[in-house]
Amino acid sequence: QLQLVESGGGLVQPGGSLRLSCTASGFTLDPHAIGWFRRAPGKEREGISSISGNGGSTWYADSVKGRFTVSRDDAKNTVYLQMISLKPEDTAVYYCAASRRPYGSGYIPVSVDEYGYWGQGTQVTVSS
């Protein structure tokens, strides 16, 4: 069974840090592109970061640029999202998703429809 599992969420104070993990089972993340998304209460899902299948390209939303870093360790079949300088507005459920196609290149999906495998999400709460 193809599955993505996010972990690493929790409660953190403003200015704090967390590292989220996205681990695959039943398939190999390499060479799928991986996206990170979040949904805050009362808001639509937002794409915040992506990494290409070969790890050579990354993308960040303006809201997280300079604070979040995406990386992948294909030996561990895991993609990470390092988050620093967290703000209350970062509070959301965070999801990872793998591209439907194993692009295996520097391509970053431009549409959410290009992602076909989703995790269940992990809650991040930034509050004092």
PDB file of C-alpha atoms in Angstrom:
ATOM      1  CA  GLN A   1       0.000   0.000   0.000  1.00  0.00           C
ATOM      2  CA  LEU A   2       1.337   3.383  -1.023  1.00  0.00           C
ATOM      3  CA  GLN A   3       1.454   5.684   1.946  1.00  0.00           C
ATOM      4  CA  LEU A   4       2.971   8.964   3.084  1.00  0.00           C
ATOM      5  CA  VAL A   5       3.279   9.733   6.766  1.00  0.00           C
ATOM      6  CA  GLU A   6       4.077  13.147   8.183  1.00  0.00           C
ATOM      7  CA  SER A   7       5.612  13.580  11.625  1.00  0.00           C
ATOM      8  CA  GLY A   8       7.332  16.205  13.707  1.00  0.00           C
ATOM      9  CA  GLY A   9       4.456  18.559  14.344  1.00  0.00           C
ATOM     10  CA  GLY A  10       3.598  19.945  17.734  1.00  0.00           C
ATOM     11  CA  LEU A  11       3.230  23.024  19.874  1.00  0.00           C
ATOM     12  CA  VAL A  12       5.994  25.608  19.687  1.00  0.00           C
ATOM     13  CA  GLN A  13       6.377  29.171  20.867  1.00  0.00           C
ATOM     14  CA  PRO A  14       6.671  32.046  18.403  1.00  0.00           C
ATOM     15  CA  GLY A  15      10.225  32.245  17.145  1.00  0.00           C
ATOM     16  CA  GLY A  16      10.741  28.544  17.677  1.00  0.00           C
ATOM     17  CA  SER A  17      11.636  25.785  15.260  1.00  0.00           C
ATOM     18  CA  LEU A  18      10.314  22.447  14.119  1.00  0.00           C
ATOM     19  CA  ARG A  19      11.370  19.889  11.563  1.00  0.00           C
ATOM     20  CA  LEU A  20       8.664  17.980   9.777  1.00  0.00           C
ATOM     21  CA  SER A  21       9.334  14.636   8.138  1.00  0.00           C
ATOM     22  CA  CYS A  22       7.497  12.969   5.286  1.00  0.00           C
ATOM     23  CA  THR A  23       8.246   9.278   5.005  1.00  0.00           C
ATOM     24  CA  ALA A  24       6.995   6.965   2.299  1.00  0.00           C
ATOM     25  CA  SER A  25       6.052   3.332   2.541  1.00  0.00           C
ATOM     26  CA  GLY A  26       5.098   1.062  -0.302  1.00  0.00           C
ATOM     27  CA  PHE A  27       6.987   3.123  -2.850  1.00  0.00           C
ATOM     28  CA  THR A  28      10.227   4.997  -3.349  1.00  0.00           C
ATOM     29  CA  LEU A  29      10.072   8.770  -3.044  1.00  0.00           C
ATOM     30  CA  ASP A  30      13.007   9.116  -5.402  1.00  0.00           C
ATOM     31  CA  PRO A  31      12.346  10.328  -8.127  1.00  0.00           C
ATOM     32  CA  HIS A  32       9.013  11.887  -7.255  1.00  0.00           C
ATOM     33  CA  ALA A  33       8.726  15.607  -6.686  1.00  0.00           C
ATOM     34  CA  ILE A  34       7.442  16.338  -3.180  1.00  0.00           C
ATOM     35  CA  GLY A  35       5.280  19.223  -2.114  1.00  0.00           C
ATOM     36  CA  TRP A  36       4.441  20.579   1.314  1.00  0.00           C
ATOM     37  CA  PHE A  37       1.034  22.118   1.885  1.00  0.00           C
ATOM     38  CA  ARG A  38      -0.816  23.466   4.873  1.00  0.00           C
ATOM     39  CA  ARG A  39      -4.380  24.245   5.819  1.00  0.00           C
ATOM     40  CA  ALA A  40      -5.051  26.755   8.556  1.00  0.00           C
ATOM     41  CA  PRO A  41      -8.397  26.892  10.349  1.00  0.00           C
ATOM     42  CA  GLY A  42     -10.960  28.594   8.149  1.00  0.00           C
ATOM     43  CA  LYS A  43      -8.564  28.934   5.227  1.00  0.00           C
ATOM     44  CA  GLU A  44      -7.936  27.116   1.994  1.00  0.00           C
ATOM     45  CA  ARG A  45      -5.076  24.736   1.506  1.00  0.00           C
ATOM     46  CA  GLU A  46      -1.854  26.549   0.672  1.00  0.00           C
ATOM     47  CA  GLY A  47       1.173  25.215  -1.142  1.00  0.00           C
ATOM     48  CA  ILE A  48       4.267  26.313   0.739  1.00  0.00           C
ATOM     49  CA  SER A  49       7.252  24.407  -0.608  1.00  0.00           C
ATOM     50  CA  SER A  50       8.326  21.844  -3.165  1.00  0.00           C
ATOM     51  CA  ILE A  51      11.421  19.908  -4.060  1.00  0.00           C
ATOM     52  CA  SER A  52      12.094  18.269  -7.391  1.00  0.00           C
ATOM     53  CA  GLY A  53      12.654  14.576  -7.932  1.00  0.00           C
ATOM     54  CA  ASN A  54      16.405  14.995  -8.192  1.00  0.00           C
ATOM     55  CA  GLY A  55      16.552  17.474  -5.323  1.00  0.00           C
ATOM     56  CA  GLY A  56      18.094  20.073  -7.571  1.00  0.00           C
ATOM     57  CA  SER A  57      15.193  22.520  -7.556  1.00  0.00           C
ATOM     58  CA  THR A  58      13.135  23.939  -4.736  1.00  0.00           C
ATOM     59  CA  TRP A  59      10.286  26.387  -4.464  1.00  0.00           C
ATOM     60  CA  TYR A  60       8.896  28.385  -1.541  1.00  0.00           C
ATOM     61  CA  ALA A  61       5.822  30.492  -1.074  1.00  0.00           C
ATOM     62  CA  ASP A  62       6.516  34.090  -0.144  1.00  0.00           C
ATOM     63  CA  SER A  63       4.925  33.479   3.246  1.00  0.00           C
ATOM     64  CA  VAL A  64       7.670  31.034   4.259  1.00  0.00           C
ATOM     65  CA  LYS A  65      10.627  32.058   2.115  1.00  0.00           C
ATOM     66  CA  GLY A  66      13.748  32.547   4.187  1.00  0.00           C
ATOM     67  CA  ARG A  67      12.288  30.661   7.160  1.00  0.00           C
ATOM     68  CA  PHE A  68      11.514  27.186   5.790  1.00  0.00           C
ATOM     69  CA  THR A  69      13.921  24.809   4.063  1.00  0.00           C
ATOM     70  CA  VAL A  70      12.940  21.649   2.205  1.00  0.00           C
ATOM     71  CA  SER A  71      15.368  18.793   1.720  1.00  0.00           C
ATOM     72  CA  ARG A  72      15.306  15.120   0.923  1.00  0.00           C
ATOM     73  CA  ASP A  73      17.210  12.061   2.049  1.00  0.00           C
ATOM     74  CA  ASP A  74      16.388   9.412  -0.509  1.00  0.00           C
ATOM     75  CA  ALA A  75      18.387   6.797   1.387  1.00  0.00           C
ATOM     76  CA  LYS A  76      15.832   7.207   4.193  1.00  0.00           C
ATOM     77  CA  ASN A  77      12.933   7.622   1.781  1.00  0.00           C
ATOM     78  CA  THR A  78      12.145  10.848   3.611  1.00  0.00           C
ATOM     79  CA  VAL A  79      11.667  14.511   2.815  1.00  0.00           C
ATOM     80  CA  TYR A  80      12.069  17.161   5.488  1.00  0.00           C
ATOM     81  CA  LEU A  81      10.711  20.637   6.066  1.00  0.00           C
ATOM     82  CA  GLN A  82      12.859  22.615   8.476  1.00  0.00           C
ATOM     83  CA  MET A  83      10.905  25.524   9.912  1.00  0.00           C
ATOM     84  CA  ILE A  84      12.495  28.353  11.882  1.00  0.00           C
ATOM     85  CA  SER A  85      11.268  31.699  13.193  1.00  0.00           C
ATOM     86  CA  LEU A  86       7.785  30.294  13.445  1.00  0.00           C
ATOM     87  CA  LYS A  87       4.880  32.698  13.709  1.00  0.00           C
ATOM     88  CA  PRO A  88       1.341  32.218  15.025  1.00  0.00           C
ATOM     89  CA  GLU A  89       0.102  32.486  11.445  1.00  0.00           C
ATOM     90  CA  ASP A  90       2.071  29.311  10.633  1.00  0.00           C
ATOM     91  CA  THR A  91      -0.432  27.367  12.733  1.00  0.00           C
ATOM     92  CA  ALA A  92      -2.003  24.768  10.459  1.00  0.00           C
ATOM     93  CA  VAL A  93      -2.173  21.116   9.544  1.00  0.00           C
ATOM     94  CA  TYR A  94       0.815  20.375   7.338  1.00  0.00           C
ATOM     95  CA  TYR A  95       0.655  17.821   4.551  1.00  0.00           C
ATOM     96  CA  CYS A  96       3.202  16.339   2.194  1.00  0.00           C
ATOM     97  CA  ALA A  97       2.376  15.031  -1.234  1.00  0.00           C
ATOM     98  CA  ALA A  98       4.262  13.109  -3.901  1.00  0.00           C
ATOM     99  CA  SER A  99       3.920  13.772  -7.604  1.00  0.00           C
ATOM    100  CA  ARG A 100       1.894  11.315  -9.643  1.00  0.00           C
ATOM    101  CA  ARG A 101       4.760  10.942 -12.056  1.00  0.00           C
ATOM    102  CA  PRO A 102       8.338  10.040 -11.086  1.00  0.00           C
ATOM    103  CA  TYR A 103       9.816  13.000 -12.929  1.00  0.00           C
ATOM    104  CA  GLY A 104      13.323  12.315 -11.729  1.00  0.00           C
ATOM    105  CA  SER A 105      14.462  15.735 -12.857  1.00  0.00           C
ATOM    106  CA  GLY A 106      14.570  19.326 -11.704  1.00  0.00           C
ATOM    107  CA  TYR A 107      10.907  19.814 -12.517  1.00  0.00           C
ATOM    108  CA  ILE A 108       8.669  21.393  -9.874  1.00  0.00           C
ATOM    109  CA  PRO A 109       4.952  20.660 -10.336  1.00  0.00           C
ATOM    110  CA  VAL A 110       2.956  23.796 -11.029  1.00  0.00           C
ATOM    111  CA  SER A 111      -0.469  22.383 -10.237  1.00  0.00           C
ATOM    112  CA  VAL A 112      -1.765  20.607  -7.165  1.00  0.00           C
ATOM    113  CA  ASP A 113      -3.353  18.123  -9.575  1.00  0.00           C
ATOM    114  CA  GLU A 114       0.115  16.848 -10.365  1.00  0.00           C
ATOM    115  CA  TYR A 115       0.344  15.428  -6.855  1.00  0.00           C
ATOM    116  CA  GLY A 116      -1.235  12.021  -6.465  1.00  0.00           C
ATOM    117  CA  TYR A 117      -0.163  10.720  -3.077  1.00  0.00           C
ATOM    118  CA  TRP A 118      -1.016  12.534   0.136  1.00  0.00           C
ATOM    119  CA  GLY A 119      -0.272  12.055   3.783  1.00  0.00           C
ATOM    120  CA  GLN A 120      -2.751  12.477   6.604  1.00  0.00           C
ATOM    121  CA  GLY A 121      -1.159  15.619   7.960  1.00  0.00           C
ATOM    122  CA  THR A 122       0.550  16.747  11.147  1.00  0.00           C
ATOM    123  CA  GLN A 123      -0.613  19.618  13.338  1.00  0.00           C
ATOM    124  CA  VAL A 124       1.688  22.570  13.941  1.00  0.00           C
ATOM    125  CA  THR A 125       0.585  25.083  16.547  1.00  0.00           C
ATOM    126  CA  VAL A 126       2.574  28.237  17.177  1.00  0.00           C
ATOM    127  CA  SER A 127       1.441  29.881  20.366  1.00  0.00           C
ATOM    128  CA  SER A 128       2.799  31.355  23.560  1.00  0.00           C
TER     129      SER A 128
END
